[in-house]
mmCIF file of C-alpha atoms and ligand atoms in Angstrom:
data_model
loop_
_atom_site.group_PDB
_atom_site.id
_atom_site.type_symbol
_atom_site.label_atom_id
_atom_site.label_comp_id
_atom_site.label_asym_id
_atom_site.label_seq_id
_atom_site.Cartn_x
_atom_site.Cartn_y
_atom_site.Cartn_z
ATOM 1 C CA UNK A 15 36.906 11.915 31.156
ATOM 2 C CA UNK A 16 35.696 15.379 32.125
ATOM 3 C CA UNK A 17 33.093 16.787 29.746
ATOM 4 C CA UNK A 18 31.596 20.217 29.133
ATOM 5 C CA UNK A 19 27.997 19.998 30.355
ATOM 6 C CA UNK A 20 25.231 22.595 30.103
ATOM 7 C CA UNK A 21 22.052 22.273 32.158
ATOM 8 C CA UNK A 22 19.222 24.722 31.502
ATOM 9 C CA UNK A 23 17.237 25.730 34.564
ATOM 10 C CA UNK A 24 20.037 24.671 36.887
ATOM 11 C CA UNK A 25 19.279 27.181 39.615
ATOM 12 C CA UNK A 26 17.053 24.945 41.709
ATOM 13 C CA UNK A 27 15.023 21.750 41.894
ATOM 14 C CA UNK A 28 15.786 18.950 39.458
ATOM 15 C CA UNK A 29 18.149 21.044 37.308
ATOM 16 C CA UNK A 30 20.300 21.978 40.303
ATOM 17 C CA UNK A 31 20.489 18.312 41.347
ATOM 18 C CA UNK A 32 21.504 17.334 37.803
ATOM 19 C CA UNK A 33 24.199 20.028 37.691
ATOM 20 C CA UNK A 34 25.541 18.922 41.098
ATOM 21 C CA UNK A 35 25.619 15.271 40.007
ATOM 22 C CA UNK A 36 27.678 16.010 36.873
ATOM 23 C CA UNK A 37 30.040 18.239 38.862
ATOM 24 C CA UNK A 38 30.467 15.514 41.504
ATOM 25 C CA UNK A 39 31.423 13.084 38.712
ATOM 26 C CA UNK A 40 34.189 15.465 37.628
ATOM 27 C CA UNK A 41 32.549 17.130 34.635
ATOM 28 C CA UNK A 42 32.874 20.842 33.857
ATOM 29 C CA UNK A 43 29.339 22.097 34.390
ATOM 30 C CA UNK A 44 27.553 25.282 33.419
ATOM 31 C CA UNK A 45 24.017 25.752 34.676
ATOM 32 C CA UNK A 46 21.654 28.475 33.571
ATOM 33 C CA UNK A 47 19.754 30.781 35.886
ATOM 34 C CA UNK A 48 17.776 33.992 35.604
ATOM 35 C CA UNK A 49 19.358 35.837 38.500
ATOM 36 C CA UNK A 50 18.888 33.339 41.325
ATOM 37 C CA UNK A 51 22.351 31.715 41.143
ATOM 38 C CA UNK A 52 23.444 28.093 40.841
ATOM 39 C CA UNK A 53 24.867 25.422 43.177
ATOM 40 C CA UNK A 54 28.479 25.577 44.391
ATOM 41 C CA UNK A 55 30.974 23.913 42.079
ATOM 42 C CA UNK A 56 28.973 24.830 38.993
ATOM 43 C CA UNK A 57 29.435 27.847 36.696
ATOM 44 C CA UNK A 58 26.336 30.006 36.504
ATOM 45 C CA UNK A 59 25.378 31.458 33.126
ATOM 46 C CA UNK A 60 22.399 33.720 32.712
ATOM 47 C CA UNK A 61 19.800 32.503 30.285
ATOM 48 C CA UNK A 62 16.138 32.849 29.487
ATOM 49 C CA UNK A 63 15.249 29.944 27.204
ATOM 50 C CA UNK A 64 12.394 31.932 25.662
ATOM 51 C CA UNK A 65 14.962 34.255 24.080
ATOM 52 C CA UNK A 66 17.152 32.844 21.295
ATOM 53 C CA UNK A 67 19.893 35.468 21.763
ATOM 54 C CA UNK A 68 20.038 34.711 25.480
ATOM 55 C CA UNK A 69 20.431 30.978 24.772
ATOM 56 C CA UNK A 70 23.207 31.769 22.304
ATOM 57 C CA UNK A 71 25.013 33.946 24.871
ATOM 58 C CA UNK A 72 24.752 31.238 27.542
ATOM 59 C CA UNK A 73 26.323 28.656 25.226
ATOM 60 C CA UNK A 74 29.062 31.088 24.199
ATOM 61 C CA UNK A 75 29.856 31.717 27.872
ATOM 62 C CA UNK A 76 29.853 27.985 28.692
ATOM 63 C CA UNK A 77 32.091 27.293 25.683
ATOM 64 C CA UNK A 78 34.551 29.990 26.780
ATOM 65 C CA UNK A 79 34.731 28.462 30.253
ATOM 66 C CA UNK A 80 34.615 24.749 29.496
ATOM 67 C CA UNK A 81 34.911 24.146 25.744
ATOM 68 C CA UNK A 82 32.199 22.972 23.339
ATOM 69 C CA UNK A 83 29.148 21.577 25.101
ATOM 70 C CA UNK A 84 29.196 17.801 24.876
ATOM 71 C CA UNK A 85 26.216 17.125 27.137
ATOM 72 C CA UNK A 86 23.066 19.253 26.984
ATOM 73 C CA UNK A 87 20.347 18.747 29.560
ATOM 74 C CA UNK A 88 17.256 20.715 28.509
ATOM 75 C CA UNK A 89 15.554 20.945 31.866
ATOM 76 C CA UNK A 90 14.123 24.484 32.179
ATOM 77 C CA UNK A 91 10.373 24.366 32.510
ATOM 78 C CA UNK A 92 7.298 26.051 33.889
ATOM 79 C CA UNK A 93 3.699 25.192 34.603
ATOM 80 C CA UNK A 94 0.670 27.432 34.422
ATOM 81 C CA UNK A 95 -2.211 25.105 35.129
ATOM 82 C CA UNK A 96 -5.813 25.893 34.456
ATOM 83 C CA UNK A 97 -8.765 24.164 32.834
ATOM 84 C CA UNK A 98 -9.183 24.614 29.096
ATOM 85 C CA UNK A 99 -12.286 26.778 29.570
ATOM 86 C CA UNK A 100 -10.084 29.341 31.314
ATOM 87 C CA UNK A 101 -6.832 28.767 29.412
ATOM 88 C CA UNK A 102 -6.342 31.728 27.123
ATOM 89 C CA UNK A 103 -3.957 31.499 24.198
ATOM 90 C CA UNK A 104 -1.239 33.417 26.008
ATOM 91 C CA UNK A 105 -1.235 30.902 28.866
ATOM 92 C CA UNK A 106 -1.026 28.071 26.367
ATOM 93 C CA UNK A 107 1.744 29.478 24.195
ATOM 94 C CA UNK A 108 3.831 30.815 27.101
ATOM 95 C CA UNK A 109 4.148 27.309 28.559
ATOM 96 C CA UNK A 110 4.888 25.848 25.113
ATOM 97 C CA UNK A 111 7.523 28.521 24.539
ATOM 98 C CA UNK A 112 9.446 27.798 27.750
ATOM 99 C CA UNK A 113 9.158 24.001 27.833
ATOM 100 C CA UNK A 114 9.222 23.003 24.167
ATOM 101 C CA UNK A 115 10.550 25.849 22.024
ATOM 102 C CA UNK A 116 13.089 26.595 24.774
ATOM 103 C CA UNK A 117 14.452 23.050 24.461
ATOM 104 C CA UNK A 118 14.489 23.403 20.671
ATOM 105 C CA UNK A 119 16.513 26.645 20.995
ATOM 106 C CA UNK A 120 19.052 24.935 23.240
ATOM 107 C CA UNK A 121 19.288 21.826 21.024
ATOM 108 C CA UNK A 122 19.685 23.927 17.897
ATOM 109 C CA UNK A 123 22.496 25.948 19.458
ATOM 110 C CA UNK A 124 24.165 22.781 20.758
ATOM 111 C CA UNK A 125 24.046 20.700 17.588
ATOM 112 C CA UNK A 126 26.726 22.370 15.407
ATOM 113 C CA UNK A 127 29.617 21.910 17.848
ATOM 114 C CA UNK A 128 28.420 18.376 18.698
ATOM 115 C CA UNK A 129 28.390 17.426 15.007
ATOM 116 C CA UNK A 130 31.897 18.856 14.623
ATOM 117 C CA UNK A 131 33.074 16.807 17.656
ATOM 118 C CA UNK A 132 31.204 13.782 16.288
ATOM 119 C CA UNK A 133 29.865 13.103 19.761
ATOM 120 C CA UNK A 134 27.239 14.515 22.066
ATOM 121 C CA UNK A 135 24.396 13.753 24.418
ATOM 122 C CA UNK A 136 21.082 15.581 24.531
ATOM 123 C CA UNK A 137 18.718 14.800 27.368
ATOM 124 C CA UNK A 138 15.290 16.374 27.506
ATOM 125 C CA UNK A 139 13.390 16.578 30.781
ATOM 126 C CA UNK A 140 9.767 15.869 29.947
ATOM 127 C CA UNK A 141 7.100 14.586 32.343
ATOM 128 C CA UNK A 142 4.647 11.736 32.833
ATOM 129 C CA UNK A 143 2.036 14.341 31.824
ATOM 130 C CA UNK A 144 3.361 13.911 28.258
ATOM 131 C CA UNK A 145 1.572 10.595 27.879
ATOM 132 C CA UNK A 146 -0.775 10.384 30.859
ATOM 133 C CA UNK A 147 -2.088 13.956 30.504
ATOM 134 C CA UNK A 148 -3.335 15.853 33.530
ATOM 135 C CA UNK A 149 -6.458 17.908 34.023
ATOM 136 C CA UNK A 150 -5.455 21.563 33.906
ATOM 137 C CA UNK A 151 -2.229 20.847 32.042
ATOM 138 C CA UNK A 152 -3.230 20.922 28.366
ATOM 139 C CA UNK A 153 -0.420 23.418 27.731
ATOM 140 C CA UNK A 154 2.233 21.634 29.812
ATOM 141 C CA UNK A 155 1.324 18.112 28.626
ATOM 142 C CA UNK A 156 1.361 19.257 24.989
ATOM 143 C CA UNK A 157 4.807 20.782 25.475
ATOM 144 C CA UNK A 158 6.170 17.733 27.266
ATOM 145 C CA UNK A 159 4.720 15.351 24.648
ATOM 146 C CA UNK A 160 6.270 17.559 21.980
ATOM 147 C CA UNK A 161 9.676 16.971 23.541
ATOM 148 C CA UNK A 162 9.328 13.239 22.884
ATOM 149 C CA UNK A 163 8.593 13.732 19.183
ATOM 150 C CA UNK A 164 11.386 16.250 18.907
ATOM 151 C CA UNK A 165 13.952 14.089 20.704
ATOM 152 C CA UNK A 166 13.097 11.029 18.629
ATOM 153 C CA UNK A 167 13.406 13.034 15.414
ATOM 154 C CA UNK A 168 16.782 14.322 16.562
ATOM 155 C CA UNK A 169 17.832 10.781 17.511
ATOM 156 C CA UNK A 170 17.195 9.758 13.895
ATOM 157 C CA UNK A 171 18.914 12.840 12.455
ATOM 158 C CA UNK A 172 21.988 12.702 14.623
ATOM 159 C CA UNK A 173 22.641 9.042 15.384
ATOM 160 C CA UNK A 174 25.143 8.730 12.546
ATOM 161 C CA UNK A 175 27.084 11.648 14.064
ATOM 162 C CA UNK A 176 27.600 9.902 17.386
ATOM 163 C CA UNK A 177 24.983 12.013 19.151
ATOM 164 C CA UNK A 178 22.295 10.409 21.308
ATOM 165 C CA UNK A 179 19.012 12.101 22.214
ATOM 166 C CA UNK A 180 16.906 10.783 25.063
ATOM 167 C CA UNK A 181 13.980 11.868 27.184
ATOM 168 C CA UNK A 182 13.431 11.470 30.913
ATOM 169 C CA UNK A 183 9.870 11.601 32.223
ATOM 170 C CA UNK A 184 9.816 12.319 35.948
ATOM 171 C CA UNK A 185 6.677 11.684 37.977
ATOM 172 C CA UNK A 186 6.185 13.503 41.250
ATOM 173 C CA UNK A 187 9.474 15.048 42.336
ATOM 174 C CA UNK A 188 9.857 17.291 45.381
ATOM 175 C CA UNK A 189 10.594 20.845 44.123
ATOM 176 C CA UNK A 190 9.165 24.369 44.015
ATOM 177 C CA UNK A 191 7.049 23.241 41.048
ATOM 178 C CA UNK A 192 5.268 20.523 43.025
ATOM 179 C CA UNK A 193 5.016 22.597 46.219
ATOM 180 C CA UNK A 194 2.076 24.265 44.498
ATOM 181 C CA UNK A 195 0.073 21.019 44.185
ATOM 182 C CA UNK A 196 -3.086 21.029 46.296
ATOM 183 C CA UNK A 197 -3.364 18.614 49.239
ATOM 184 C CA UNK A 198 -6.248 16.789 47.552
ATOM 185 C CA UNK A 199 -4.270 16.276 44.322
ATOM 186 C CA UNK A 200 -1.201 15.249 46.329
ATOM 187 C CA UNK A 201 -3.202 12.561 48.167
ATOM 188 C CA UNK A 202 -4.661 11.317 44.868
ATOM 189 C CA UNK A 203 -1.185 11.092 43.290
ATOM 190 C CA UNK A 204 0.241 9.239 46.280
ATOM 191 C CA UNK A 205 -2.474 6.594 45.910
ATOM 192 C CA UNK A 206 -1.456 6.110 42.256
ATOM 193 C CA UNK A 207 2.297 5.760 42.820
ATOM 194 C CA UNK A 208 3.213 2.089 43.300
ATOM 195 C CA UNK A 209 6.333 3.022 45.253
ATOM 196 C CA UNK A 210 4.108 5.119 47.527
ATOM 197 C CA UNK A 211 6.379 8.130 47.770
ATOM 198 C CA UNK A 212 7.641 11.177 45.914
ATOM 199 C CA UNK A 213 11.109 11.316 44.358
ATOM 200 C CA UNK A 214 14.070 13.392 45.421
ATOM 201 C CA UNK A 215 15.526 15.493 42.566
ATOM 202 C CA UNK A 216 18.751 13.457 42.929
ATOM 203 C CA UNK A 217 16.883 10.338 41.794
ATOM 204 C CA UNK A 218 16.159 12.019 38.462
ATOM 205 C CA UNK A 219 19.767 13.231 38.276
ATOM 206 C CA UNK A 220 21.026 9.638 38.630
ATOM 207 C CA UNK A 221 19.163 8.575 35.497
ATOM 208 C CA UNK A 222 20.242 11.666 33.558
ATOM 209 C CA UNK A 223 23.924 11.106 34.356
ATOM 210 C CA UNK A 224 23.538 7.461 33.342
ATOM 211 C CA UNK A 225 22.064 8.476 29.968
ATOM 212 C CA UNK A 226 24.938 10.909 29.478
ATOM 213 C CA UNK A 227 27.563 8.339 30.419
ATOM 214 C CA UNK A 228 29.474 5.642 28.525
ATOM 215 C CA UNK A 229 27.241 2.832 29.802
ATOM 216 C CA UNK A 230 24.331 4.340 27.834
ATOM 217 C CA UNK A 231 26.265 4.634 24.567
ATOM 218 C CA UNK A 232 23.722 2.457 22.716
ATOM 219 C CA UNK A 233 20.621 4.174 24.102
ATOM 220 C CA UNK A 234 18.985 6.791 21.874
ATOM 221 C CA UNK A 235 15.407 7.857 21.249
ATOM 222 C CA UNK A 236 14.446 6.339 24.588
ATOM 223 C CA UNK A 237 11.830 7.707 26.939
ATOM 224 C CA UNK A 238 12.871 6.771 30.457
ATOM 225 C CA UNK A 239 10.326 7.166 33.248
ATOM 226 C CA UNK A 240 11.526 8.089 36.746
ATOM 227 C CA UNK A 241 8.114 8.041 38.335
ATOM 228 C CA UNK A 242 7.860 5.292 40.957
ATOM 229 C CA UNK A 243 5.569 3.440 38.534
ATOM 230 C CA UNK A 244 3.014 6.273 38.387
ATOM 231 C CA UNK A 245 2.488 6.202 34.622
ATOM 232 C CA UNK A 246 3.460 2.648 33.750
ATOM 233 C CA UNK A 247 1.447 1.143 30.947
ATOM 234 C CA UNK A 248 1.113 4.419 29.080
HETATM 235 N N1 NAP B 330 8.895 18.472 39.983
HETATM 236 C C1 NAP B 330 8.268 17.522 39.338
HETATM 237 O O1 NAP B 330 7.543 16.708 39.934
HETATM 238 C C2 NAP B 330 8.449 17.366 37.855
HETATM 239 C C3 NAP B 330 7.810 16.302 37.252
HETATM 240 C C4 NAP B 330 7.951 16.106 35.888
HETATM 241 C C5 NAP B 330 8.737 16.958 35.151
HETATM 242 N N2 NAP B 330 9.347 18.008 35.759
HETATM 243 C C6 NAP B 330 10.168 18.871 34.905
HETATM 244 O O2 NAP B 330 11.466 18.963 35.433
HETATM 245 C C7 NAP B 330 12.032 20.227 35.094
HETATM 246 C C8 NAP B 330 12.525 20.911 36.362
HETATM 247 O O3 NAP B 330 11.411 21.084 37.232
HETATM 248 P P1 NAP B 330 11.554 21.443 38.787
HETATM 249 O O4 NAP B 330 10.542 20.635 39.485
HETATM 250 O O5 NAP B 330 12.959 21.407 39.202
HETATM 251 O O6 NAP B 330 11.002 22.944 38.724
HETATM 252 P P2 NAP B 330 11.437 24.265 39.497
HETATM 253 O O7 NAP B 330 11.977 23.958 40.842
HETATM 254 O O8 NAP B 330 10.258 25.165 39.351
HETATM 255 O O9 NAP B 330 12.649 24.819 38.585
HETATM 256 C C9 NAP B 330 12.420 25.237 37.286
HETATM 257 C C10 NAP B 330 13.727 25.644 36.664
HETATM 258 O O10 NAP B 330 13.480 26.081 35.316
HETATM 259 C C11 NAP B 330 13.998 27.396 35.165
HETATM 260 N N3 NAP B 330 13.228 28.165 34.198
HETATM 261 C C12 NAP B 330 11.893 28.359 34.141
HETATM 262 N N4 NAP B 330 11.580 29.145 33.100
HETATM 263 C C13 NAP B 330 12.743 29.451 32.475
HETATM 264 C C14 NAP B 330 13.078 30.223 31.349
HETATM 265 N N5 NAP B 330 12.160 30.870 30.624
HETATM 266 N N6 NAP B 330 14.379 30.316 30.995
HETATM 267 C C15 NAP B 330 15.341 29.688 31.728
HETATM 268 N N7 NAP B 330 15.089 28.946 32.806
HETATM 269 C C16 NAP B 330 13.786 28.828 33.171
HETATM 270 C C17 NAP B 330 13.962 27.993 36.546
HETATM 271 O O11 NAP B 330 14.864 29.074 36.603
HETATM 272 P P3 NAP B 330 14.677 30.307 37.637
HETATM 273 O O12 NAP B 330 15.255 29.854 38.936
HETATM 274 O O13 NAP B 330 15.448 31.386 36.977
HETATM 275 O O14 NAP B 330 13.201 30.589 37.715
HETATM 276 C C18 NAP B 330 14.374 26.802 37.398
HETATM 277 O O15 NAP B 330 15.782 26.643 37.345
HETATM 278 C C19 NAP B 330 10.941 20.996 34.379
HETATM 279 O O16 NAP B 330 11.113 20.883 32.987
HETATM 280 C C20 NAP B 330 9.686 20.291 34.823
HETATM 281 O O17 NAP B 330 8.647 20.453 33.881
HETATM 282 C C21 NAP B 330 9.212 18.239 37.091
#
């Protein structure tokens, strides 16, 4: 059955692949962007997740187009890596605001209609950095770890309402975000990935659509790695 899906940060990279995958499965998909557009077959809605009013407007637009949002994928994220010695408070809180508080804003806007429908799926795109940490990513890793605590709290709050909340932790996925990784760090990561390769964004999308689908009806509060084994054991 076709569902109303909203993907934040659906303009490119992993979010665009997720939006395309839902659309290909026949869902009615809205993806957020900040002016750069979204993939064909998907409705673009403007949204900056650091702004509560903007998140509200994006949901209202998606609802007008497709009906109440039944599947939320909180994917929008940024990095701003630097070592703690050089990480000023603004750099720390800006990354928290986009990755963690942004997901909270989307979840909070999504929850009312989901409770009224007595069904819903929330999927939060975290990162292996959440539990493995990464030098230079104190801000990003804190935000991504925060998503796990938030999602598990929501899983407990909302399970009785037929709403599942899960987290996906990608490893090294080819996108604009990872294009910035230095060659030395890239080589080091490749040595640590048992599958010996990076992931395509579509490989993350496959797991997200599974978690949003009927075959994952009994999965909630889970943290699902899509990392080629990079962070196993954490
Ligand atoms: N690539 C990886 O290896 C990897 C690994 C682990 C986790 N992740 C996570 O996966 C998610 C997607 O990453 P990606 O690799 O696809 O990154 P990307 O190519 O840099 O795309 C980031 C997306 O987030 C959006 N975004 C950023 N700040 C936003 C804001 N304030 N409001 C609304 N949208 C915002 C961007 O929108 P604009 O186009 O408007 O800038 C873009 O759509 C992120 O949460 C990232 O942390 C990625």
